[in-house]
Short mmCIF file of C-alpha atoms in Angstrom, two decimals:
data_model
loop_
_atom_site.label_atom_id
_atom_site.label_comp_id
_atom_site.label_asym_id
_atom_site.label_seq_id
_atom_site.Cartn_x
_atom_site.Cartn_y
_atom_site.Cartn_z
CA UNK A 1 0.07 -0.11 -0.04
CA UNK A 2 3.02 2.37 1.01
CA UNK A 3 4.77 1.70 -2.39
CA UNK A 4 1.38 2.35 -4.32
CA UNK A 5 0.95 5.73 -2.37
CA UNK A 6 4.48 6.79 -3.06
CA UNK A 7 4.07 5.87 -6.83
CA UNK A 8 0.86 7.92 -7.06
CA UNK A 9 2.66 10.85 -5.48
CA UNK A 10 5.60 10.40 -7.92
CA UNK A 11 3.07 10.40 -10.89
CA UNK A 12 1.37 13.48 -9.67
CA UNK A 13 4.42 15.36 -9.18
CA UNK A 14 5.98 14.33 -12.49
CA UNK A 15 2.42 15.58 -14.12
CA UNK A 16 2.67 18.99 -12.28
CA UNK A 17 6.47 19.25 -13.51
CA UNK A 18 5.38 18.54 -17.06
CA UNK A 19 2.56 21.08 -16.86
CA UNK A 20 4.88 23.82 -15.46
CA UNK A 21 7.45 22.92 -18.32
CA UNK A 22 4.61 23.30 -20.80
CA UNK A 23 3.90 26.85 -19.51
CA UNK A 24 7.43 27.82 -19.56
CA UNK A 25 7.76 26.55 -23.04
CA UNK A 26 4.72 28.61 -24.03
CA UNK A 27 6.07 31.69 -22.58
CA UNK A 28 9.33 31.23 -24.35
CA UNK A 29 7.66 30.48 -27.68
CA UNK A 30 5.44 33.58 -27.31
CA UNK A 31 8.66 35.69 -26.60
CA UNK A 32 10.16 34.30 -29.84
CA UNK A 33 6.81 35.00 -31.74
CA UNK A 34 6.49 38.30 -30.27
CA UNK A 35 10.00 39.56 -31.57
CA UNK A 36 8.21 40.41 -34.55
CA UNK A 37 11.14 39.58 -36.86
CA UNK A 38 9.95 37.23 -39.73
CA UNK A 39 6.64 35.92 -37.97
CA UNK A 40 3.25 37.12 -38.97
CA UNK A 41 0.25 36.51 -36.76
CA UNK A 42 -0.58 32.92 -37.96
CA UNK A 43 3.19 32.10 -38.80
CA UNK A 44 4.19 30.60 -35.36
CA UNK A 45 2.25 28.37 -33.01
CA UNK A 46 2.46 25.61 -30.33
CA UNK A 47 1.08 22.11 -30.85
CA UNK A 48 1.15 19.74 -27.79
CA UNK A 49 -1.54 17.40 -28.36
CA UNK A 50 -2.87 17.79 -32.24
CA UNK A 51 0.26 16.17 -33.75
CA UNK A 52 -0.22 12.51 -33.91
CA UNK A 53 2.60 9.95 -32.81
CA UNK A 54 1.51 8.00 -35.76
CA UNK A 55 1.91 9.38 -39.37
CA UNK A 56 1.52 8.06 -42.79
CA UNK A 57 2.98 9.84 -45.69
CA UNK A 58 1.23 8.39 -49.03
CA UNK A 59 2.22 8.20 -52.55
CA UNK A 60 5.31 10.25 -52.50
CA UNK A 61 8.53 9.55 -54.33
CA UNK A 62 10.86 8.44 -51.36
CA UNK A 63 14.52 9.75 -52.17
CA UNK A 64 17.52 8.19 -50.43
CA UNK A 65 21.05 8.82 -51.37
CA UNK A 66 21.33 5.40 -53.07
CA UNK A 67 17.85 5.34 -54.73
CA UNK A 68 14.31 6.85 -55.43
CA UNK A 69 11.16 5.00 -55.24
CA UNK A 70 7.36 5.48 -55.01
CA UNK A 71 6.28 4.25 -51.79
CA UNK A 72 4.60 5.13 -48.67
CA UNK A 73 6.31 5.84 -45.37
CA UNK A 74 4.75 4.84 -42.00
CA UNK A 75 5.96 6.62 -38.82
CA UNK A 76 5.25 5.83 -35.03
CA UNK A 77 6.66 7.37 -31.91
CA UNK A 78 9.29 8.99 -33.77
CA UNK A 79 10.61 6.27 -35.71
CA UNK A 80 10.16 5.27 -39.41
CA UNK A 81 8.51 1.70 -38.97
CA UNK A 82 7.97 0.88 -42.79
CA UNK A 83 8.75 1.96 -46.33
CA UNK A 84 6.69 0.35 -49.00
CA UNK A 85 3.65 0.74 -51.34
CA UNK A 86 0.14 0.52 -50.26
CA UNK A 87 0.56 0.57 -46.38
CA UNK A 88 -2.69 0.04 -44.60
CA UNK A 89 -3.42 2.02 -41.42
CA UNK A 90 -6.13 2.48 -38.89
CA UNK A 91 -8.17 5.68 -38.91
CA UNK A 92 -6.42 7.40 -35.97
CA UNK A 93 -3.25 7.81 -38.04
CA UNK A 94 -2.63 11.17 -39.68
CA UNK A 95 -2.22 10.90 -43.34
CA UNK A 96 -0.20 13.13 -45.35
CA UNK A 97 -0.58 13.15 -49.11
CA UNK A 98 2.74 13.29 -51.13
CA UNK A 99 1.53 12.46 -54.48
CA UNK A 100 3.69 14.22 -57.05
CA UNK A 101 6.33 15.22 -54.33
CA UNK A 102 9.52 14.16 -52.99
CA UNK A 103 9.95 12.54 -49.61
CA UNK A 104 13.40 12.86 -48.35
CA UNK A 105 15.52 12.87 -45.16
CA UNK A 106 15.32 16.18 -43.22
CA UNK A 107 18.52 18.10 -43.92
CA UNK A 108 21.64 18.00 -41.62
CA UNK A 109 23.53 21.29 -41.37
CA UNK A 110 26.97 20.28 -40.53
CA UNK A 111 28.08 24.10 -39.72
CA UNK A 112 26.31 26.70 -37.74
CA UNK A 113 26.81 28.94 -34.98
CA UNK A 114 23.77 29.58 -32.61
CA UNK A 115 24.14 31.54 -29.35
CA UNK A 116 27.69 32.39 -30.25
CA UNK A 117 29.64 35.16 -28.44
CA UNK A 118 31.97 37.45 -30.38
CA UNK A 119 33.24 41.06 -29.96
CA UNK A 120 31.08 41.23 -26.53
CA UNK A 121 27.83 40.36 -28.09
CA UNK A 122 25.94 37.26 -28.78
CA UNK A 123 24.36 36.36 -32.32
CA UNK A 124 20.56 37.11 -32.71
CA UNK A 125 19.66 33.51 -33.27
CA UNK A 126 19.75 31.22 -30.27
CA UNK A 127 19.01 27.50 -30.20
CA UNK A 128 15.49 27.99 -30.38
CA UNK A 129 15.12 30.74 -32.89
CA UNK A 130 17.79 29.56 -35.28
CA UNK A 131 16.43 25.75 -35.19
CA UNK A 132 12.77 26.96 -35.70
CA UNK A 133 14.34 28.67 -38.99
CA UNK A 134 15.89 25.56 -39.89
CA UNK A 135 12.69 23.59 -39.47
CA UNK A 136 10.99 26.04 -41.57
CA UNK A 137 13.42 25.35 -44.40
CA UNK A 138 13.58 21.70 -44.30
CA UNK A 139 16.57 21.17 -41.93
CA UNK A 140 16.00 18.87 -39.01
CA UNK A 141 19.38 18.70 -37.43
CA UNK A 142 22.47 20.80 -37.22
CA UNK A 143 25.79 20.62 -35.70
CA UNK A 144 27.24 23.60 -33.72
CA UNK A 145 30.60 24.39 -32.51
CA UNK A 146 31.62 24.56 -28.98
CA UNK A 147 34.05 27.50 -28.34
CA UNK A 148 36.31 26.83 -25.37
CA UNK A 149 35.91 29.30 -22.25
CA UNK A 150 39.43 30.35 -21.49
CA UNK A 151 40.83 27.24 -23.46
CA UNK A 152 38.87 24.82 -21.49
CA UNK A 153 36.79 22.27 -23.53
CA UNK A 154 34.97 21.02 -20.81
CA UNK A 155 33.83 24.33 -19.55
CA UNK A 156 32.81 25.35 -23.33
CA UNK A 157 30.91 22.16 -23.61
CA UNK A 158 28.98 22.72 -20.42
CA UNK A 159 28.24 26.42 -21.42
CA UNK A 160 26.86 25.23 -24.84
CA UNK A 161 24.76 22.31 -23.24
CA UNK A 162 23.07 25.00 -21.30
CA UNK A 163 22.51 27.21 -24.44
CA UNK A 164 20.85 24.27 -26.13
CA UNK A 165 18.31 23.70 -23.37
CA UNK A 166 15.92 25.52 -25.58
CA UNK A 167 16.31 23.50 -28.74
CA UNK A 168 13.32 22.40 -30.90
CA UNK A 169 15.34 20.12 -33.08
CA UNK A 170 18.13 17.54 -32.54
CA UNK A 171 21.63 18.76 -32.58
CA UNK A 172 25.22 17.82 -32.16
CA UNK A 173 28.48 19.50 -31.46
CA UNK A 174 31.97 19.85 -32.72
CA UNK A 175 34.48 21.29 -30.22
CA UNK A 176 37.01 23.86 -31.14
CA UNK A 177 40.64 23.75 -29.89
CA UNK A 178 42.35 27.03 -29.23
CA UNK A 179 45.60 26.10 -27.11
CA UNK A 180 47.55 22.97 -26.45
CA UNK A 181 48.60 21.33 -23.15
CA UNK A 182 48.09 18.13 -21.22
CA UNK A 183 44.78 19.39 -19.78
CA UNK A 184 43.34 19.95 -23.28
CA UNK A 185 44.83 16.76 -24.54
CA UNK A 186 43.12 14.93 -21.68
CA UNK A 187 39.74 16.90 -22.34
CA UNK A 188 39.86 15.73 -26.01
CA UNK A 189 39.64 12.07 -24.60
CA UNK A 190 36.91 12.86 -22.23
CA UNK A 191 34.83 14.70 -25.06
CA UNK A 192 35.15 11.51 -27.18
CA UNK A 193 34.83 9.00 -24.86
CA UNK A 194 32.17 10.22 -22.64
CA UNK A 195 30.35 13.25 -24.21
CA UNK A 196 29.61 11.94 -27.87
CA UNK A 197 32.10 14.32 -29.60
CA UNK A 198 33.92 13.00 -32.66
CA UNK A 199 35.33 16.16 -34.29
CA UNK A 200 37.70 19.09 -33.30
CA UNK A 201 38.37 22.23 -35.23
CA UNK A 202 41.28 24.19 -35.39
CA UNK A 203 41.18 27.99 -36.52
CA UNK A 204 44.27 29.03 -38.73
CA UNK A 205 42.56 32.55 -38.80
CA UNK A 206 41.69 35.06 -36.18
CA UNK A 207 45.27 35.90 -34.87
CA UNK A 208 45.21 36.58 -31.17
CA UNK A 209 41.78 35.11 -30.41
CA UNK A 210 41.32 31.51 -31.95
CA UNK A 211 44.27 30.98 -34.10
CA UNK A 212 46.56 28.00 -33.74
CA UNK A 213 50.05 27.56 -35.11
CA UNK A 214 51.39 24.69 -36.91
CA UNK A 215 52.88 22.87 -33.71
CA UNK A 216 49.65 22.98 -32.03
CA UNK A 217 47.94 21.81 -35.20
CA UNK A 218 50.11 18.80 -35.58
CA UNK A 219 49.56 17.90 -31.83
CA UNK A 220 45.85 18.21 -32.44
CA UNK A 221 46.06 16.14 -35.66
CA UNK A 222 47.84 13.33 -33.88
CA UNK A 223 45.31 13.33 -30.91
CA UNK A 224 42.46 13.19 -33.33
CA UNK A 225 43.80 10.47 -35.20
CA UNK A 226 44.28 8.32 -31.72
CA UNK A 227 40.82 8.87 -30.68
CA UNK A 228 39.08 8.31 -34.08
CA UNK A 229 38.00 12.02 -34.20
CA UNK A 230 37.74 14.16 -37.34
CA UNK A 231 40.14 17.04 -37.38
CA UNK A 232 38.61 20.16 -39.09
CA UNK A 233 40.10 23.60 -40.16
CA UNK A 234 39.21 27.00 -40.92
CA UNK A 235 42.01 27.58 -43.40
CA UNK A 236 43.16 30.94 -44.01
CA UNK A 237 46.77 32.18 -43.21
CA UNK A 238 45.96 34.19 -39.90
CA UNK A 239 49.21 35.98 -40.00
CA UNK A 240 48.95 37.23 -43.53
CA UNK A 241 45.38 38.18 -42.93
CA UNK A 242 46.61 40.23 -39.94
CA UNK A 243 49.10 41.90 -42.12
CA UNK A 244 46.52 42.49 -45.06
CA UNK A 245 44.17 44.15 -42.56
CA UNK A 246 46.82 46.62 -41.22
CA UNK A 247 47.58 47.32 -45.00
CA UNK A 248 44.04 48.16 -45.68
CA UNK A 249 43.86 50.70 -42.65
CA UNK A 250 47.01 52.34 -43.95
CA UNK A 251 45.45 52.78 -47.28
CA UNK A 252 42.48 54.42 -45.80
CA UNK A 253 40.20 51.45 -46.61
CA UNK A 254 38.08 51.14 -43.59
CA UNK A 255 34.79 49.96 -45.10
CA UNK A 256 33.56 46.13 -45.65
CA UNK A 257 35.50 45.95 -48.92
CA UNK A 258 38.65 46.10 -46.54
CA UNK A 259 37.62 42.84 -45.09
CA UNK A 260 37.58 41.12 -48.75
CA UNK A 261 40.68 42.93 -49.87
CA UNK A 262 42.64 41.79 -46.53
CA UNK A 263 42.25 38.20 -47.07
CA UNK A 264 42.37 37.37 -50.74
CA UNK A 265 41.75 33.80 -52.18
CA UNK A 266 45.58 32.97 -52.36
CA UNK A 267 45.66 33.00 -48.27
CA UNK A 268 42.91 30.60 -48.30
CA UNK A 269 44.76 28.40 -50.97
CA UNK A 270 47.95 28.61 -49.01
CA UNK A 271 46.23 27.43 -45.53
CA UNK A 272 44.31 24.68 -47.31
CA UNK A 273 47.47 23.27 -48.96
CA UNK A 274 49.43 23.45 -45.80
CA UNK A 275 46.75 21.73 -43.48
CA UNK A 276 46.21 18.96 -46.15
CA UNK A 277 50.09 18.46 -46.16
CA UNK A 278 50.24 18.40 -42.60
CA UNK A 279 47.31 15.84 -42.17
CA UNK A 280 48.93 13.70 -44.92
CA UNK A 281 52.17 13.78 -42.75
CA UNK A 282 50.12 12.74 -39.77
CA UNK A 283 48.04 10.10 -41.77
CA UNK A 284 44.72 11.44 -40.62
CA UNK A 285 41.37 12.42 -42.37
CA UNK A 286 40.81 16.22 -42.67
CA UNK A 287 37.52 18.20 -43.10
CA UNK A 288 38.17 21.81 -44.56
CA UNK A 289 35.23 24.06 -43.30
CA UNK A 290 33.50 26.68 -45.57
CA UNK A 291 35.58 26.20 -48.76
CA UNK A 292 35.08 29.48 -50.55
CA UNK A 293 37.51 29.87 -53.35
CA UNK A 294 38.91 28.05 -56.53
CA UNK A 295 42.36 28.11 -54.77
CA UNK A 296 40.88 25.81 -51.99
CA UNK A 297 39.03 23.70 -54.28
CA UNK A 298 42.09 22.92 -56.33
CA UNK A 299 44.10 21.97 -53.21
CA UNK A 300 41.31 19.69 -52.01
CA UNK A 301 40.82 18.15 -55.73
CA UNK A 302 44.76 17.52 -55.92
CA UNK A 303 44.80 15.61 -52.46
CA UNK A 304 41.82 13.55 -53.06
CA UNK A 305 43.11 12.44 -56.67
CA UNK A 306 46.09 11.03 -54.60
CA UNK A 307 43.57 9.21 -52.33
CA UNK A 308 44.07 11.37 -49.33
CA UNK A 309 40.99 11.67 -47.13
CA UNK A 310 39.79 15.23 -47.36
CA UNK A 311 36.20 16.45 -47.06
CA UNK A 312 35.38 19.70 -48.45
CA UNK A 313 32.21 21.83 -47.36
CA UNK A 314 31.00 24.97 -49.43
CA UNK A 315 28.07 26.85 -47.84
CA UNK A 316 24.94 27.82 -49.39
CA UNK A 317 26.24 31.52 -49.53
CA UNK A 318 29.11 30.35 -51.40
CA UNK A 319 27.34 28.47 -53.82
CA UNK A 320 24.52 31.36 -54.28
CA UNK A 321 26.27 34.50 -54.23
CA UNK A 322 29.60 36.30 -55.21
CA UNK A 323 31.44 39.08 -53.25
CA UNK A 324 30.20 42.19 -54.93
CA UNK A 325 28.17 42.92 -52.02
CA UNK A 326 30.54 44.53 -49.79
CA UNK A 327 31.06 47.00 -52.42
CA UNK A 328 27.57 48.35 -52.10
CA UNK A 329 27.43 52.22 -51.05
CA UNK A 330 25.08 51.45 -48.33
CA UNK A 331 26.87 50.44 -45.17
CA UNK A 332 24.19 48.09 -43.69
CA UNK A 333 23.66 46.25 -46.81
CA UNK A 334 27.52 45.85 -47.43
CA UNK A 335 28.20 44.69 -43.97
CA UNK A 336 25.48 42.11 -44.00
CA UNK A 337 27.58 40.14 -46.37
CA UNK A 338 30.83 40.15 -44.43
CA UNK A 339 32.12 36.76 -43.46
CA UNK A 340 35.26 34.77 -43.28
CA UNK A 341 36.42 33.50 -45.61
CA UNK A 342 34.75 36.14 -47.70
CA UNK A 343 32.40 35.71 -50.64
CA UNK A 344 34.72 35.82 -53.64
CA UNK A 345 34.66 37.34 -56.97
CA UNK A 346 32.26 36.08 -59.76
CA UNK A 347 33.41 32.84 -60.92
CA UNK A 348 34.43 31.13 -57.75
CA UNK A 349 30.62 30.60 -57.14
CA UNK A 350 30.34 28.58 -60.42
CA UNK A 351 33.56 26.67 -59.65
CA UNK A 352 32.18 25.70 -56.19
CA UNK A 353 28.77 24.38 -57.76
CA UNK A 354 31.22 22.42 -60.20
CA UNK A 355 33.19 20.86 -57.50
CA UNK A 356 29.87 19.82 -55.47
CA UNK A 357 28.57 18.13 -58.68
CA UNK A 358 31.51 16.48 -59.55
CA UNK A 359 32.22 15.16 -55.92
CA UNK A 360 35.36 17.17 -55.19
CA UNK A 361 33.29 18.75 -52.46
CA UNK A 362 31.03 16.45 -50.36
CA UNK A 363 28.32 18.28 -48.62
CA UNK A 364 26.91 21.63 -48.04
CA UNK A 365 26.84 23.61 -44.70
CA UNK A 366 25.83 27.28 -43.94
CA UNK A 367 28.16 28.96 -41.34
CA UNK A 368 24.94 30.34 -40.23
CA UNK A 369 26.18 33.08 -37.44
CA UNK A 370 23.52 35.79 -37.69
CA UNK A 371 23.96 39.47 -36.47
CA UNK A 372 21.40 42.15 -36.98
CA UNK A 373 22.25 45.50 -38.58
CA UNK A 374 22.78 47.25 -35.16
CA UNK A 375 25.48 44.87 -34.27
CA UNK A 376 26.99 44.98 -37.82
CA UNK A 377 26.99 48.73 -37.44
CA UNK A 378 29.70 48.60 -34.71
CA UNK A 379 32.25 48.38 -37.39
CA UNK A 380 30.92 51.46 -39.23
CA UNK A 381 34.47 52.96 -39.14
CA UNK A 382 36.65 49.63 -38.96
CA UNK A 383 35.85 46.69 -40.94
CA UNK A 384 37.79 44.70 -38.30
CA UNK A 385 35.18 45.41 -35.82
CA UNK A 386 32.28 44.10 -37.78
CA UNK A 387 31.11 40.78 -36.60
CA UNK A 388 31.75 38.14 -39.10
CA UNK A 389 28.91 36.01 -40.21
CA UNK A 390 25.68 35.52 -42.60
CA UNK A 391 22.45 33.65 -42.51
CA UNK A 392 21.64 30.33 -44.27
CA UNK A 393 20.21 27.63 -41.67
CA UNK A 394 16.73 28.37 -43.18
CA UNK A 395 17.68 29.14 -46.83
CA UNK A 396 20.11 26.15 -47.55
CA UNK A 397 17.75 23.39 -48.75
CA UNK A 398 15.78 25.61 -51.05
CA UNK A 399 19.00 27.13 -52.45
CA UNK A 400 20.66 23.87 -53.20
CA UNK A 401 17.51 22.31 -54.80
CA UNK A 402 17.29 25.43 -56.80
CA UNK A 403 20.76 26.05 -57.83
CA UNK A 404 21.99 22.41 -58.15
CA UNK A 405 19.06 20.21 -59.01
CA UNK A 406 16.72 22.62 -61.12
CA UNK A 407 19.77 23.48 -63.15
CA UNK A 408 20.47 19.79 -63.83
CA UNK A 409 23.96 19.86 -62.07
CA UNK A 410 23.12 17.09 -59.60
CA UNK A 411 20.29 14.32 -59.38
CA UNK A 412 17.72 14.29 -56.77
CA UNK A 413 19.53 11.38 -54.95
CA UNK A 414 22.57 13.38 -54.92
CA UNK A 415 20.74 16.38 -53.41
CA UNK A 416 19.93 13.85 -50.59
CA UNK A 417 23.50 12.96 -50.24
CA UNK A 418 24.91 16.39 -50.16
CA UNK A 419 22.21 17.95 -47.79
CA UNK A 420 21.84 15.01 -45.23
CA UNK A 421 23.25 11.72 -45.77
CA UNK A 422 26.95 12.31 -46.44
CA UNK A 423 26.63 14.37 -43.23
CA UNK A 424 25.35 11.52 -41.23
CA UNK A 425 28.07 9.24 -42.47
CA UNK A 426 30.95 11.61 -41.82
CA UNK A 427 29.87 12.08 -38.54
CA UNK A 428 28.80 8.44 -37.87
CA UNK A 429 25.19 8.76 -37.07
CA UNK A 430 24.00 7.05 -40.37
CA UNK A 431 21.51 5.42 -40.73
CA UNK A 432 19.87 6.83 -37.74
CA UNK A 433 19.93 10.17 -39.44
CA UNK A 434 20.18 11.06 -43.18
CA UNK A 435 17.71 8.13 -44.41
CA UNK A 436 14.31 7.08 -45.00
CA UNK A 437 14.63 3.56 -43.85
CA UNK A 438 12.98 1.44 -41.29
CA UNK A 439 14.23 2.10 -37.86
CA UNK A 440 15.70 5.54 -38.84
CA UNK A 441 14.74 8.65 -36.92
CA UNK A 442 11.43 10.40 -38.38
CA UNK A 443 13.23 13.44 -39.64
CA UNK A 444 11.56 13.61 -42.88
CA UNK A 445 10.69 16.47 -45.60
CA UNK A 446 8.01 16.59 -48.05
CA UNK A 447 9.45 18.76 -51.01
CA UNK A 448 7.41 19.93 -53.94
CA UNK A 449 9.29 20.53 -57.05
CA UNK A 450 6.66 22.57 -58.61
CA UNK A 451 6.11 25.16 -56.02
CA UNK A 452 8.28 28.25 -55.79
CA UNK A 453 9.80 30.19 -53.04
CA UNK A 454 11.05 33.65 -52.49
CA UNK A 455 13.42 34.71 -49.67
CA UNK A 456 13.03 37.97 -47.77
CA UNK A 457 14.12 39.37 -44.32
CA UNK A 458 10.31 39.90 -43.85
CA UNK A 459 9.16 36.51 -44.17
CA UNK A 460 12.15 34.67 -42.82
CA UNK A 461 12.06 33.14 -39.27
CA UNK A 462 15.56 34.24 -37.96
CA UNK A 463 15.63 37.08 -35.59
CA UNK A 464 17.82 39.18 -37.97
CA UNK A 465 16.48 42.15 -39.70
CA UNK A 466 18.73 41.33 -42.86
CA UNK A 467 19.23 38.36 -45.48
CA UNK A 468 21.90 38.06 -47.65
CA UNK A 469 19.61 36.26 -50.04
CA UNK A 470 16.98 39.02 -50.10
CA UNK A 471 14.75 38.70 -53.12
CA UNK A 472 16.07 35.49 -54.33
CA UNK A 473 13.36 33.28 -56.03
CA UNK A 474 13.35 29.75 -57.11
CA UNK A 475 11.58 26.36 -57.57
CA UNK A 476 11.15 23.56 -55.08
CA UNK A 477 9.55 24.24 -51.68
CA UNK A 478 9.59 22.38 -48.79
CA UNK A 479 5.97 22.06 -47.61
CA UNK A 480 6.27 19.83 -44.71
CA UNK A 481 8.87 19.24 -42.19
CA UNK A 482 8.82 16.40 -39.71
CA UNK A 483 11.09 16.14 -36.90
CA UNK A 484 11.30 13.50 -34.28
CA UNK A 485 8.12 12.13 -35.49
CA UNK A 486 6.16 15.63 -35.07
CA UNK A 487 5.04 17.74 -37.83
CA UNK A 488 6.50 21.06 -37.27
CA UNK A 489 6.14 22.97 -40.61
CA UNK A 490 3.08 22.63 -42.53
CA UNK A 491 0.91 25.04 -44.58
CA UNK A 492 3.69 27.71 -44.08
CA UNK A 493 2.90 27.53 -40.30
CA UNK A 494 5.73 26.62 -37.70
CA UNK A 495 4.38 24.31 -34.54
CA UNK A 496 7.60 24.20 -32.41
CA UNK A 497 8.33 23.45 -28.70
CA UNK A 498 11.41 24.70 -26.84
CA UNK A 499 13.15 21.95 -25.34
CA UNK A 500 11.93 19.23 -27.60
CA UNK A 501 15.26 18.80 -29.42
CA UNK A 502 17.55 16.05 -28.33
CA UNK A 503 21.48 15.99 -28.14
CA UNK A 504 22.81 13.43 -30.55
CA UNK A 505 26.08 11.72 -29.55
CA UNK A 506 28.33 11.06 -32.46
CA UNK A 507 30.69 7.88 -32.06
CA UNK A 508 34.24 8.14 -33.21
CA UNK A 509 36.02 6.14 -35.94
CA UNK A 510 33.55 6.93 -38.81
CA UNK A 511 34.11 5.36 -42.35
CA UNK A 512 36.75 7.89 -42.84
CA UNK A 513 39.06 6.01 -40.55
CA UNK A 514 38.70 2.58 -42.33
CA UNK A 515 42.05 1.14 -43.43
CA UNK A 516 44.15 4.03 -41.75
CA UNK A 517 46.05 1.40 -39.61
CA UNK A 518 46.77 -0.31 -43.03
CA UNK A 519 48.23 2.93 -44.60
CA UNK A 520 50.50 3.38 -41.53
CA UNK A 521 51.91 -0.04 -41.83
CA UNK A 522 52.64 0.53 -45.44
CA UNK A 523 54.28 3.92 -44.59
CA UNK A 524 56.50 2.07 -41.83
CA UNK A 525 57.42 -0.58 -44.31
CA UNK A 526 58.62 1.77 -47.01
CA UNK A 527 60.99 3.45 -44.74
CA UNK A 528 63.66 0.80 -44.93
CA UNK A 529 65.16 1.98 -42.00
CA UNK A 530 66.69 2.27 -39.50
CA UNK A 531 69.75 0.79 -41.42
CA UNK A 532 72.13 -1.55 -39.51
CA UNK A 533 75.46 0.24 -40.02
CA UNK A 534 79.19 -0.87 -39.33
CA UNK A 535 82.11 1.08 -38.40
CA UNK A 536 84.66 0.79 -41.33
CA UNK A 537 88.45 0.11 -40.13
CA UNK A 538 91.18 2.23 -41.47
#
């Protein structure tokens, strides 16, 4: 009897806690909706009971990276249960008609910065508003970057776990390494073995803030290899960029164009080449983030041609835009385009598209790091004080479809690969993510290839008051987004709940590490050393 009483009290308290949590979620959501940025009266809502845990998607063309087929998809309690034609279900199941449309895995953005601090400020998009925007655009998971606190990876990780408590879709983390000692080395082990981290980022730019030298880079690469973690690099020559910035200021070039002029493509190419060679020296896989130039693409292509394991990630902005915007006479317009590495001269965008279509580059990120015009204006008289970053987490899926699929540069299956599946494979969470298969998480989008979209700051869901893709129109619209088995985007309405997203642990030793030990053995046997010598007699 006592046991039953305690059980009853526990259930009552749990229900009360859940109710209070719900009120908190509603309050958080209303705060987001009341911001007035990109959300109309009926554009944002909350749904705790109307979304069924059982969903049947009927008659669509199901697209995975390896094949497409006309089939139904049945979802129950957040998991895909069946993918086959003519699935029969009871009446209480929510049915979505996808006839004439594509049913695909939700997008995975491998590169975003939500709630990031810089120059004494925080980005306008946090883990709720940024993820809500992502869901409206068909992305159902993103991987963010933990920035260390005073060099501490552990403190940085704990800070970001707290920032992500309001998340409304699944997320993972990369961790940046900005200094080196035995403590950091041990922390890397803890991150991989206990915290679900399988990638570490090294900045070759931002001298005096995040930048690392070659000695630290080599130590980091060796540690990554031993842990089965992927080494990621921001490839720009930070020392040369620093000199370039000083040169621009001396020439009186203080506006946003000075940013692009101070860090030309050659500096991205040099750093890309150097990190590729150092990764080869250590024999560890390498991931080059936000590839923005022909110079960097050529280095990656050369390395991959020799069989080196190098992954190249272009961004939605790099594929869709050129760098002419920073020369706009209106400061606010020019400053919104400022990012690092910068958007390049016309021609680099086409080269990035070609590299993506031929497999030289493997997946598309955004580097979403959104600041509003007031924050950007802090660098009105000195481009070095303009916070770096552009939007893209909401726009990526639409832009890649319009630029790459509508133009005939890639197939529909390749679209799934570069926006979702390859990311899941690289970070070792496939087929839980990145697939429409029985047993996979129910992160699904329905895309109508005949529907059109237009991007504007007035209609987007980011909290920023500007958009670098302003006025862009195209074909192929995500009409439904399902995240974790919940319909969160339908009929141009968001139904998201703060705290409903889950942290996704990513195990080490992805497919990129297959055979690394054999390559090491081959290298050792090729040395033909040490040589046994004898002393010659006079």
